[in-house]
Amino acid sequence: MTSVCRLSLFLCFSLCFSSCSAVGLKNSNQKKFGADANYFIALRLLQSGNEKEAAQKLNACSKKGSFYCAQKSAQKLCMLGSVQERNAACLKLIQKFPDSQNILIAARQLYSADEINKVIEITENLDFSEVQNELIKLRLEAMKKRGDSRYKKEVFEWFTVRAVSKTHYDYYKENLEADFEKAFYNRGGESSSGDDIDSLFEDAPGSQPKSEPEILPQDFAIYYRILLYRRNYIPAFEASHFLLDYFEDGSLTPKSQFFSDVGKAFLYGSQDFLTNANYFKESAKRYAGTPAEYYFWFYAGRLYEKTHRYKTLEKNCFLAAIKAAQTASQKDNALWYLLNSDLQTFTNETLSSIKQQWADPAYFDDIFSNLVPILFAAGKFDEFGTIYKSLDGFASPEITGQFAYIYARLCEQGYAKGSEEDIKSAYRAAIKNGNHIYYKILAAKKLGYNLNQIKNVVFNYSEKYGGINLATGFKADKEAETLLEGYVTFGFPELIYPTYMELYKTGISANTVFHLADFLNKCGEENNDFYVQSIRIASRAARGAERELTQNEMQLIYPQGFSDSVETHCKTYNVEPAVMYALVRSESFFDSDIRSHAGAVGLTQLMPTTAKDISRRVKKPEYDLNEPDTNIQFGTYYFSELFRRCEDSYLLAFFSYNAGITKVRRWLQSSLIEFGKKQNMPHDLFLETIPYAETQEYGRKLVSAAILYQLLYENSISIADEMLGK
């Protein structure tokens, strides 16, 4: 255990020991935290099995502690004592702290105690569109047990007011499926063979089809939504006209979720895109002035898009959807598809016509990222300058910075027109606050900044993040900070990360967050989970820091984990250590137990088949990829081979590590053709020509991390020279 952890635990044990006497009240940490100290002491008492005294401390804090410590104390009391005591504690909790999370805590306890009436009472007047699905589920289960007359109405409300979730589906399977099948299929409750739309809407084979299903419209609507959740689009498409008939005759009140579902059913459940598009276009006119109008125009546009033939109709439908949108997110969604449909013929006129209409500029980042290789392939190099100047102040800082940097580099390479001042101005735009750190570093290098100036650019890391715009002011939530600092002082590292993720949006200062991160970093020597949590907390905090970061704080974001293994194997295989630290951080965040969906294992995310080949080459037939030193050895060897085969290029080796060397060579050849070159393609421009945004971002992330490791630990940025073709 580290010295920091040992000291914290010693202080905690001292507090717990002295809490029984008057001497304990004079303890410095009790003085520092006041009534809040009771909460932290209680946690330690619970660990030692002293529940009675812990409850006393929790009661004291819940009455006199600061908001978060008092709330945590009240929540903890709901788990202590007899059933009656826990029930009483739950009612006190929601009386003092009546938010939905605490109501959920109370509902769980009361339901487990079979206090059905109390569950229903405390969950009255819930907003089904906002509160947790689990809370609604508990309410409905309680209502069903009691035989509450409102049960069916509220089930329908829950299934139709928001997107269907796994909680909905589980509830359907447990409580509704058997009854619905009995009504739908008339099989006495027997399980159906699947979502057979013929058996749902027809009598026995050979009989005439029914004019409509013999079920309640509300039940049919729930079943329809379940079809969409299961992605059974064909039967949903075939059933859609019944749902629309219910809207027409007034049997069902139209809701936005229904029309979104109908749109998906037509889009994915039928191949007759033109007929369906025309139907939706006419329906949009029929539903003009209602919430349904937007969805009919939007999906008409999506269906025309599927035909690949009617671009004008497609564009007009998206424009109509924008006009009919009732929320900012609806408008942005239609705008996104309008822009996406115009990517191949993108002009400044297109941009000017829509840029002032969007609500969330970052929503369109992928559109502009996808536009970059298209402009390169078409040789429209001057467009980067036009777009960057037009976007400045409207698009997200990251996109503005990207286009500004590319424009400046194209000017320097003679592919675009611009004066010396145009170039410098574009580079200055690329290093503004909030821009991608990759462009900030390379732009600062091109402007001739020295290492200290580059550090100033990098350490001023803040951007709009998590709903708090720290560039325009910041106010820390002192009571949230007290709770988090208490976990450090009293030695509860396991509670820091989940609590930070719960509270960070309230406003946690950089001083507090990096204190938490430093503590977890040191505790990580004994438990690697804390090390990973330290990096995650520090990284998230940096994106919203209200002040410039220090070098030590940046080193918490980019730590040198598993340094003995990295340094040893980098020396053996002649790899720059900064590169391997960057690769391990980017691939796994130093989590040695991580495994990807594709099956990649461990710190360097090696595929087992690749590792098997490496084991033969390094003469290590017996190995465990989850063992950190082995994983780093294999990953370092593999990268060294890619580096050699990529003519000592870090960027090309990074890309090869991610996508395979054959693809990288093909991309490079294509880029050389676009630029009319035979060799010596500047790597920063090559990166922008790759036709996959995810691969581009992988390269930016790895390169910027490698440069930062050099800058923070070696006072160098030599890897930047390779990117710029020096």
XYZ file of C-alpha atoms in Angstrom:
726
model
C 0.000 0.000 0.000
C 1.318 3.477 -0.832
C 2.327 5.990 1.801
C -0.645 8.207 0.918
C -3.118 5.354 1.346
C -1.437 4.210 4.569
C -1.557 7.727 6.008
C -5.224 8.145 5.097
C -6.166 4.825 6.651
C -4.174 5.636 9.772
C -6.059 8.908 10.148
C -9.353 7.101 9.651
C -8.602 4.431 12.241
C -7.482 7.146 14.640
C -10.754 8.993 14.100
C -12.823 5.882 14.630
C -10.901 4.976 17.787
C -11.215 8.428 19.267
C -14.826 9.004 18.255
C -16.061 7.314 21.409
C -14.447 9.936 23.639
C -14.403 13.681 23.995
C -10.828 13.657 22.756
C -12.071 12.640 19.316
C -13.936 15.891 18.913
C -10.649 17.739 18.889
C -9.220 15.745 16.040
C -7.977 18.067 13.308
C -9.919 16.304 10.557
C -13.114 16.442 12.594
C -12.544 20.156 13.015
C -11.878 20.562 9.318
C -15.024 18.707 8.244
C -17.269 19.591 11.180
C -20.555 17.680 11.199
C -19.616 16.083 7.870
C -16.892 14.078 9.607
C -19.642 11.939 11.119
C -20.432 10.516 7.673
C -16.865 9.425 6.969
C -16.378 8.038 10.479
C -19.628 6.107 10.068
C -18.334 4.488 6.881
C -15.279 3.258 8.750
C -17.420 2.025 11.640
C -19.549 0.060 9.180
C -16.436 -1.561 7.769
C -15.538 -2.729 11.277
C -19.079 -4.061 11.845
C -20.158 -1.405 14.356
C -23.571 -0.701 12.838
C -25.175 0.803 15.943
C -22.616 3.571 16.423
C -22.419 4.121 12.663
C -26.160 4.777 12.596
C -25.736 7.402 15.313
C -23.048 9.154 13.301
C -25.130 9.004 10.128
C -28.143 10.452 11.919
C -26.006 13.301 13.216
C -24.654 14.093 9.751
C -28.041 13.817 8.053
C -29.351 16.489 10.429
C -26.438 18.938 10.517
C -24.098 18.031 7.656
C -23.644 19.851 4.353
C -25.971 18.902 1.512
C -24.142 15.977 -0.128
C -22.732 14.467 3.071
C -26.149 14.736 4.711
C -27.823 13.143 1.707
C -25.294 10.295 1.567
C -25.835 9.722 5.298
C -29.603 9.608 4.856
C -29.209 7.165 1.958
C -26.927 4.926 4.022
C -29.464 4.802 6.853
C -31.932 3.214 4.422
C -29.723 0.110 4.482
C -29.340 -0.232 8.261
C -31.423 -1.689 11.061
C -34.661 -3.645 10.976
C -37.109 -3.589 8.088
C -39.214 -1.044 9.946
C -36.178 1.158 10.605
C -35.104 1.003 6.948
C -38.634 1.882 5.817
C -38.766 4.840 8.187
C -35.335 6.010 7.024
C -36.505 5.905 3.395
C -39.498 8.108 4.139
C -37.254 10.594 5.966
C -34.832 10.529 3.010
C -37.407 11.571 0.427
C -38.974 14.083 2.774
C -35.662 15.932 3.061
C -34.182 15.093 -0.353
C -37.153 14.529 -2.715
C -35.329 13.928 -6.000
C -36.005 10.957 -8.260
C -32.831 9.074 -7.302
C -33.801 9.108 -3.635
C -37.392 8.180 -4.455
C -35.955 5.194 -6.334
C -33.893 4.180 -3.283
C -37.013 4.407 -1.134
C -39.186 2.563 -3.655
C -36.729 -0.344 -3.837
C -36.730 -0.762 -0.076
C -40.477 -0.345 0.378
C -41.261 -2.747 -2.466
C -38.911 -5.362 -1.007
C -40.738 -4.928 2.319
C -44.075 -5.459 0.515
C -45.210 -1.933 1.382
C -47.114 -1.732 -1.889
C -49.377 1.184 -0.979
C -46.399 3.236 0.172
C -44.595 2.580 -3.133
C -47.603 3.882 -5.053
C -47.955 6.853 -2.712
C -44.366 8.062 -3.008
C -44.343 7.641 -6.808
C -47.424 9.712 -7.571
C -47.091 12.451 -10.212
C -43.893 11.126 -11.777
C -42.881 12.573 -15.126
C -42.666 9.360 -17.164
C -40.609 11.100 -19.847
C -37.833 12.054 -17.413
C -37.473 9.782 -14.368
C -35.584 6.510 -14.261
C -37.279 3.591 -15.985
C -36.600 1.386 -12.976
C -38.640 3.730 -10.767
C -41.591 3.626 -13.164
C -41.308 -0.152 -13.343
C -41.496 -0.441 -9.540
C -44.577 1.781 -9.515
C -46.313 -0.296 -12.175
C -45.488 -3.575 -10.467
C -46.927 -2.203 -7.222
C -50.062 -1.005 -9.030
C -50.530 -4.401 -10.647
C -50.225 -6.156 -7.279
C -52.815 -3.855 -5.733
C -55.132 -4.031 -8.735
C -55.012 -0.284 -9.231
C -57.520 0.871 -11.864
C -54.961 3.244 -13.366
C -52.506 0.453 -14.134
C -53.224 -0.093 -17.847
C -53.331 3.625 -18.563
C -49.937 4.179 -16.971
C -48.410 1.151 -18.704
C -49.512 2.628 -22.016
C -48.107 6.033 -21.030
C -44.721 4.562 -20.139
C -44.430 2.542 -23.335
C -45.338 5.460 -25.580
C -43.865 8.605 -24.066
C -40.180 7.730 -24.539
C -37.843 5.411 -26.405
C -38.305 1.737 -25.560
C -35.463 0.484 -23.354
C -34.309 -2.879 -22.062
C -36.262 -2.133 -18.879
C -39.417 -1.741 -20.976
C -38.704 -4.961 -22.822
C -38.026 -6.938 -19.647
C -41.293 -5.643 -18.185
C -43.133 -6.613 -21.350
C -41.725 -10.144 -21.244
C -42.532 -10.574 -17.545
C -45.936 -8.921 -17.335
C -47.558 -8.361 -20.724
C -46.385 -10.878 -23.290
C -48.565 -13.809 -22.235
C -51.761 -11.737 -22.103
C -50.955 -9.963 -25.360
C -50.312 -13.227 -27.172
C -53.598 -14.599 -25.931
C -55.374 -11.540 -27.323
C -53.349 -11.324 -30.538
C -53.216 -14.971 -31.528
C -56.218 -16.440 -29.673
C -54.043 -19.371 -28.594
C -55.031 -19.581 -24.966
C -51.795 -18.081 -23.793
C -49.480 -20.434 -25.697
C -46.241 -18.922 -26.862
C -46.160 -17.843 -30.485
C -43.503 -18.981 -32.882
C -42.403 -15.431 -33.545
C -43.590 -12.112 -34.868
C -45.729 -13.642 -37.627
C -47.772 -10.752 -38.947
C -50.142 -13.086 -40.827
C -51.134 -14.863 -37.631
C -51.548 -11.525 -35.908
C -54.009 -10.100 -38.429
C -55.661 -13.178 -39.961
C -57.865 -16.037 -38.832
C -56.952 -19.667 -39.428
C -55.446 -20.580 -42.828
C -57.939 -20.322 -45.666
C -60.216 -17.835 -43.958
C -60.750 -14.231 -44.967
C -58.354 -11.697 -43.386
C -59.750 -9.568 -40.618
C -60.311 -5.892 -41.283
C -58.400 -5.029 -38.132
C -56.812 -6.877 -35.207
C -59.199 -7.911 -32.432
C -57.241 -6.171 -29.691
C -57.348 -2.835 -27.930
C -55.604 -0.057 -29.858
C -53.464 0.744 -26.807
C -52.260 -2.864 -26.563
C -51.564 -2.939 -30.271
C -49.501 0.267 -29.978
C -47.325 -1.274 -27.256
C -46.833 -4.427 -29.311
C -45.950 -2.329 -32.355
C -43.264 -0.521 -30.362
C -41.872 -3.864 -29.186
C -41.601 -4.978 -32.833
C -39.480 -1.910 -33.533
C -37.365 -2.518 -30.425
C -36.690 -6.069 -31.653
C -35.862 -4.610 -35.070
C -38.507 -6.791 -36.653
C -39.034 -4.180 -39.323
C -40.907 -6.252 -41.915
C -43.850 -7.207 -39.665
C -43.796 -3.667 -38.244
C -44.050 -2.244 -41.769
C -46.960 -4.550 -42.571
C -48.725 -3.495 -39.363
C -48.115 0.232 -39.759
C -51.347 0.967 -41.612
C -53.384 -0.325 -38.649
C -51.565 2.107 -36.347
C -52.149 4.989 -38.762
C -55.838 4.008 -39.027
C -56.111 4.249 -35.253
C -54.795 7.801 -35.463
C -57.243 8.661 -38.226
C -60.331 7.361 -36.405
C -59.308 8.792 -33.039
C -58.747 5.453 -31.296
C -55.193 6.545 -30.456
C -53.814 9.978 -29.756
C -50.817 10.561 -32.056
C -47.486 10.878 -30.231
C -44.077 11.705 -31.605
C -42.641 8.308 -30.690
C -45.265 6.586 -32.863
C -44.383 8.571 -35.972
C -40.694 7.995 -35.457
C -41.400 4.265 -35.246
C -43.558 4.311 -38.377
C -40.776 6.096 -40.237
C -38.246 3.425 -39.229
C -40.654 0.650 -40.188
C -41.077 2.063 -43.710
C -37.364 2.817 -44.042
C -36.091 -0.619 -43.015
C -39.097 -2.907 -43.544
C -39.702 -2.375 -47.265
C -37.604 -2.017 -50.402
C -40.194 0.051 -52.294
C -38.505 3.309 -51.345
C -40.064 5.531 -54.020
C -43.657 4.495 -53.312
C -43.101 4.886 -49.589
C -41.396 8.253 -50.038
C -44.325 9.572 -52.066
C -46.743 8.262 -49.449
C -44.842 10.031 -46.663
C -44.682 13.264 -48.670
C -48.456 13.252 -49.085
C -48.941 12.298 -45.433
C -46.813 15.263 -44.371
C -49.250 17.564 -46.142
C -52.198 15.781 -44.544
C -50.690 16.191 -41.057
C -49.567 19.792 -41.621
C -49.409 21.795 -38.417
C -49.187 18.730 -36.153
C -46.088 17.154 -34.531
C -46.384 14.337 -37.097
C -45.579 16.677 -39.992
C -41.884 16.810 -39.141
C -41.527 13.034 -39.079
C -43.306 12.515 -42.387
C -41.133 15.108 -44.134
C -37.978 13.771 -42.482
C -38.566 10.136 -43.383
C -39.764 11.105 -46.853
C -36.321 12.629 -47.319
C -34.637 9.504 -45.945
C -36.679 7.320 -48.312
C -35.901 9.470 -51.366
C -32.252 9.255 -50.310
C -32.507 5.464 -50.461
C -33.552 5.630 -54.124
C -30.266 7.378 -55.068
C -32.169 9.160 -57.851
C -34.348 12.007 -56.594
C -31.884 14.456 -55.023
C -34.114 17.513 -55.482
C -37.098 15.831 -53.831
C -34.823 14.524 -51.086
C -33.432 17.996 -50.403
C -36.864 19.639 -50.473
C -38.205 17.143 -47.949
C -35.357 17.837 -45.536
C -35.901 21.576 -45.975
C -39.594 21.085 -45.208
C -38.670 19.005 -42.151
C -36.437 21.836 -40.923
C -39.326 24.248 -41.282
C -41.735 21.877 -39.497
C -39.319 21.017 -36.666
C -40.680 21.740 -33.204
C -37.423 21.283 -31.275
C -33.818 22.303 -31.797
C -32.703 18.672 -31.927
C -35.252 17.879 -34.658
C -34.002 20.791 -36.720
C -30.369 19.761 -36.248
C -31.192 16.197 -37.268
C -32.858 17.304 -40.512
C -30.043 19.768 -41.169
C -27.502 16.985 -40.718
C -29.162 14.847 -43.385
C -29.520 17.838 -45.682
C -25.813 18.560 -45.387
C -24.910 14.905 -45.748
C -26.897 14.658 -48.967
C -24.945 17.625 -50.339
C -21.448 16.458 -49.379
C -20.371 15.586 -52.912
C -21.580 18.953 -54.237
C -20.809 20.999 -51.141
C -20.449 24.715 -51.791
C -20.091 27.818 -49.674
C -23.645 28.688 -50.699
C -24.791 25.447 -49.051
C -22.984 26.394 -45.858
C -24.235 29.973 -45.813
C -27.828 28.869 -46.222
C -27.863 26.691 -43.120
C -25.044 27.575 -40.721
C -27.062 30.115 -38.757
C -29.919 27.640 -38.236
C -28.170 24.957 -36.225
C -28.510 24.785 -32.446
C -25.577 22.517 -31.581
C -22.586 23.073 -33.894
C -20.761 20.022 -32.510
C -23.595 17.819 -33.822
C -22.249 18.514 -37.320
C -18.578 17.771 -36.630
C -18.689 14.409 -38.389
C -20.203 16.013 -41.489
C -17.281 18.403 -41.833
C -14.753 15.698 -40.950
C -16.202 13.553 -43.754
C -16.051 16.544 -46.088
C -12.265 16.868 -45.700
C -11.193 13.793 -47.738
C -13.904 14.574 -50.309
C -12.431 18.031 -50.916
C -8.954 16.532 -51.156
C -10.085 13.889 -53.650
C -11.768 16.593 -55.788
C -8.712 18.841 -55.603
C -10.770 21.683 -54.067
C -7.901 22.952 -51.936
C -8.952 26.610 -51.860
C -12.316 25.568 -50.386
C -10.596 24.900 -47.048
C -9.857 28.598 -46.662
C -13.347 29.629 -47.739
C -15.020 27.179 -45.379
C -12.735 27.892 -42.418
C -13.405 31.634 -42.625
C -17.130 31.058 -43.020
C -17.250 28.564 -40.140
C -15.305 30.729 -37.671
C -17.704 31.660 -34.878
C -20.416 29.250 -36.041
C -18.972 25.713 -36.073
C -17.359 23.963 -33.105
C -13.813 25.127 -32.286
C -12.442 21.705 -33.205
C -13.775 21.864 -36.773
C -12.784 25.504 -37.263
C -9.289 24.663 -36.029
C -9.030 21.647 -38.324
C -10.015 23.567 -41.467
C -7.812 26.529 -40.504
C -4.770 24.295 -40.019
C -5.318 22.378 -43.276
C -5.772 25.616 -45.188
C -2.502 27.039 -43.815
C -0.579 23.880 -44.679
C -2.035 23.734 -48.182
C -0.982 27.335 -48.729
C 2.553 26.540 -47.568
C 2.691 23.551 -49.907
C 1.464 25.644 -52.848
C -1.899 23.920 -53.260
C -4.054 26.824 -52.036
C -3.785 30.576 -52.361
C -3.062 32.738 -49.359
C -0.704 35.444 -48.171
C 1.841 35.036 -45.402
C -0.539 36.834 -43.060
C -3.414 34.534 -44.139
C -1.279 31.554 -43.188
C -0.286 32.961 -39.797
C -3.865 33.985 -39.069
C -5.061 30.457 -39.869
C -2.443 28.910 -37.583
C -3.455 31.287 -34.797
C -7.074 30.179 -35.302
C -5.947 26.564 -34.943
C -4.452 27.148 -31.477
C -7.508 28.814 -29.954
C -8.880 27.412 -26.727
C -11.046 24.350 -27.200
C -9.464 23.264 -30.460
C -8.105 19.760 -30.934
C -4.794 19.458 -29.108
C -3.238 17.837 -32.204
C -3.795 20.952 -34.322
C -2.811 23.257 -31.474
C 0.612 21.610 -31.110
C 1.415 21.451 -34.827
C 0.155 24.998 -35.467
C 2.256 26.327 -32.571
C 5.271 24.519 -34.007
C 4.656 26.077 -37.440
C 4.392 29.534 -35.883
C 7.864 29.040 -34.428
C 6.840 28.827 -30.779
C 9.529 27.621 -28.388
C 8.885 24.747 -25.984
C 7.675 26.979 -23.155
C 5.253 28.746 -25.487
C 3.992 25.392 -26.769
C 3.446 24.292 -23.170
C 1.379 27.416 -22.581
C -0.761 26.502 -25.592
C -1.169 22.890 -24.456
C -1.706 23.511 -20.754
C -4.516 25.985 -21.457
C -6.697 23.002 -22.168
C -10.240 24.039 -21.299
C -13.269 23.859 -23.561
C -17.026 23.706 -23.312
C -17.789 20.321 -21.809
C -20.515 18.633 -19.811
C -22.950 21.512 -19.975
C -20.636 23.980 -18.202
C -18.978 26.711 -20.255
C -15.988 27.441 -18.074
C -14.634 30.006 -20.504
C -17.341 32.421 -19.329
C -17.010 31.843 -15.604
C -16.945 29.117 -13.010
C -18.389 28.642 -9.548
C -17.338 25.578 -7.599
C -19.867 23.495 -5.715
C -18.111 23.604 -2.348
C -20.387 21.033 -0.718
C -19.702 18.527 -3.519
C -15.988 19.204 -3.101
C -16.272 18.596 0.646
C -17.713 15.124 0.012
C -14.992 14.221 -2.474
C -12.167 15.636 -0.362
C -13.519 13.687 2.601
C -13.086 10.448 0.696
C -9.422 11.358 0.226
C -8.774 12.490 3.791
C -10.563 9.558 5.403
C -9.211 6.977 2.967
C -12.018 5.792 0.675
C -10.431 5.688 -2.801
C -13.089 3.251 -4.037
C -15.800 5.909 -3.607
C -14.046 8.772 -5.396
C -14.585 7.905 -9.061
C -18.299 6.952 -8.913
C -19.047 10.018 -6.794
C -17.092 12.304 -9.120
C -18.986 10.947 -12.137
C -22.228 11.578 -10.261
C -21.359 15.175 -9.320
C -18.859 16.611 -11.811
C -21.484 18.608 -13.679
C -22.270 20.569 -10.524
C -18.864 22.252 -10.776
C -15.710 20.744 -9.278
C -12.634 22.996 -9.340
C -9.387 21.970 -11.004
C -7.607 22.121 -7.634
C -9.979 19.552 -6.142
C -10.103 17.260 -9.153
C -6.352 17.013 -9.561
C -5.987 16.388 -5.840
C -8.381 13.454 -6.286
C -6.497 12.273 -9.365
C -3.134 12.467 -7.595
C -4.469 10.449 -4.658
C -5.904 7.759 -6.947
C -2.703 7.711 -8.972
C -0.719 6.813 -5.856
C -3.301 4.279 -4.679
C -2.978 2.729 -8.132
C 0.345 1.237 -7.102
C -1.664 -1.334 -5.132
C -4.828 -1.478 -7.254
C -4.548 -0.688 -10.950
C -8.256 0.202 -11.120
C -7.487 3.363 -9.143
C -4.701 4.241 -11.583
C -7.127 4.009 -14.509
C -9.710 6.064 -12.614
C -7.084 8.724 -11.914
C -6.423 9.184 -15.634
C -10.122 9.290 -16.461
C -10.873 11.901 -13.811
C -7.885 14.042 -14.777
C -8.699 13.819 -18.494
C -12.330 14.790 -18.013
C -11.386 17.625 -15.666
C -8.841 19.023 -18.111
C -11.480 19.488 -20.788
C -13.421 21.734 -18.436
C -10.670 23.293 -16.332
C -11.348 26.881 -15.294
C -7.657 27.707 -15.327
C -4.392 26.789 -17.029
C -3.042 23.414 -15.946
C 0.381 22.775 -14.438
C 2.974 20.352 -15.764
C 2.325 17.975 -12.854
C -1.385 18.020 -13.624
C -0.732 17.293 -17.283
C 1.443 14.373 -16.188
C -1.558 12.960 -14.324
C -3.439 13.025 -17.644
C -0.469 11.447 -19.441
C 1.222 9.259 -16.814
C 4.041 6.795 -17.352
C 2.307 3.664 -16.182
C 4.179 0.329 -16.098
C 7.353 2.347 -16.643
C 9.796 -0.477 -15.850
C 8.317 -2.681 -18.572
C 7.947 0.128 -21.120
C 11.490 1.434 -20.674
C 13.021 -2.059 -20.727
C 11.272 -3.298 -23.858
C 11.623 0.014 -25.713
C 15.371 -0.211 -25.168
C 15.411 -3.838 -26.352
C 13.421 -3.167 -29.535
C 14.686 0.370 -30.203
C 11.354 2.172 -29.828
C 10.900 5.723 -28.542
C 9.364 5.310 -25.009
C 7.024 8.269 -25.553
C 5.481 6.362 -28.453
C 4.742 3.259 -26.395
C 3.330 5.262 -23.499
C 1.066 7.009 -26.020
C 0.021 3.716 -27.567
C -0.746 2.040 -24.225
C -2.657 5.074 -22.955
C -4.695 5.393 -26.131
C -5.389 1.687 -26.561
C -6.246 0.765 -22.969
C -5.919 3.749 -20.612
C -3.398 1.552 -18.771
C -6.140 -0.965 -17.916
C -4.342 -4.316 -18.030
C -7.570 -6.351 -17.869
C -9.383 -4.686 -20.760
C -10.654 -6.731 -23.695
C -12.240 -5.202 -26.797
C -15.417 -6.396 -28.528
C -13.196 -7.655 -31.329
C -11.160 -9.722 -28.887
C -8.048 -7.531 -28.511
C -6.391 -8.110 -25.139
C -4.603 -6.052 -22.544
C -2.535 -2.902 -22.389
C -1.481 -2.809 -26.042
C -4.723 -4.403 -27.310
C -3.178 -7.279 -29.215
C -5.274 -9.834 -31.047
C -4.575 -13.399 -29.880
C -3.596 -14.503 -33.408
C -1.070 -11.664 -33.657
C 0.287 -12.507 -30.205
C 0.737 -16.148 -31.191
C 2.910 -15.118 -34.140
C 4.900 -12.697 -31.974
C 5.518 -15.391 -29.352
C 7.368 -17.469 -31.936
C 9.453 -14.507 -33.038
C 10.505 -13.507 -29.518
C 10.913 -17.171 -28.512
C 8.345 -17.085 -25.719
C 6.032 -20.060 -26.353
C 4.368 -19.869 -22.926
C 2.732 -16.499 -22.281
C -0.276 -14.731 -20.816
C -1.478 -11.627 -22.681
C -3.200 -10.354 -19.536
C 0.164 -10.225 -17.771
C 1.290 -6.561 -18.188
C 4.998 -7.111 -18.860
C 4.333 -9.749 -21.510
C 1.669 -7.639 -23.178
C 3.963 -4.617 -23.316
C 6.843 -6.744 -24.622
C 4.726 -8.192 -27.425
C 3.162 -4.827 -28.274
C 6.539 -3.086 -28.356
C 8.028 -5.770 -30.576
C 5.036 -5.621 -32.915
C 5.202 -1.828 -33.164
C 8.960 -1.943 -33.809
C 8.380 -4.266 -36.765
C 5.672 -2.025 -38.189
C 7.893 1.024 -37.681
C 10.688 -0.668 -39.628
C 8.376 -1.750 -42.453
C 6.880 1.779 -42.608
C 10.287 3.339 -43.254
C 10.644 4.634 -39.688
C 7.420 6.631 -39.742
C 5.577 6.835 -36.449
C 2.304 7.930 -38.063
C 2.319 5.143 -40.651
C 3.215 2.625 -37.943
C 0.337 3.874 -35.781
C -2.081 3.519 -38.670
C -0.717 0.058 -39.482
C -1.139 -0.987 -35.839
C -4.796 0.027 -36.087
C -5.795 -0.899 -39.637
C -3.053 -3.100 -41.101
C -0.054 -2.151 -43.214
C -1.649 -3.124 -46.552
C -4.491 -0.620 -46.129
C -2.062 2.109 -45.071
C 0.090 1.635 -48.155
C -3.003 1.780 -50.350
C -4.177 4.997 -48.659
C -0.746 6.555 -49.044
C -0.592 5.716 -52.745
C -4.044 7.213 -53.278
C -3.013 10.408 -51.470
C 0.146 10.761 -53.551
C -1.995 10.580 -56.697
C -4.365 13.256 -55.355
C -1.470 15.598 -54.720
C 0.371 14.769 -57.922
C 3.365 13.469 -56.015
C 5.478 10.375 -56.308
C 6.946 10.475 -52.812
C 7.499 12.620 -49.694
C 3.866 13.186 -48.847
C 3.680 15.422 -45.708
C 2.234 13.152 -43.067
C -0.063 15.735 -41.515
C -1.778 16.209 -44.897
C -1.775 12.479 -45.600
C -3.716 11.950 -42.373
C -6.493 14.251 -43.629
C -6.941 12.304 -46.880
C -7.760 8.989 -45.212
C -11.414 8.197 -46.025
C -12.312 6.989 -42.523
C -12.952 9.574 -39.800
C -12.373 7.029 -37.027
C -8.955 6.129 -38.415
C -8.050 9.792 -38.814
C -8.936 10.452 -35.184
C -6.912 7.439 -34.079
C -3.883 8.954 -35.790
C -4.440 12.389 -34.246
C -4.884 10.880 -30.805
C -1.734 8.769 -30.995
C 0.457 11.477 -32.507
C -0.631 14.186 -30.066
C -0.215 11.808 -27.105
C 3.296 10.821 -28.244
C 4.287 14.468 -28.674
C 2.860 15.315 -25.250
C 4.829 12.508 -23.612
C 7.970 13.927 -25.194
C 7.071 17.453 -24.148
C 6.194 16.532 -20.551
C 9.027 14.130 -19.798
C 11.798 14.840 -22.317
C 11.325 18.563 -23.058
C 11.247 17.732 -26.757
C 8.710 17.442 -29.594
C 10.798 15.752 -32.259
C 7.879 13.565 -33.382
C 6.154 16.757 -34.580
C 8.962 17.236 -37.106
C 8.078 13.955 -38.802
C 4.451 15.020 -39.134
C 5.464 18.291 -40.779
C 7.867 16.649 -43.223
C 11.099 17.993 -41.748
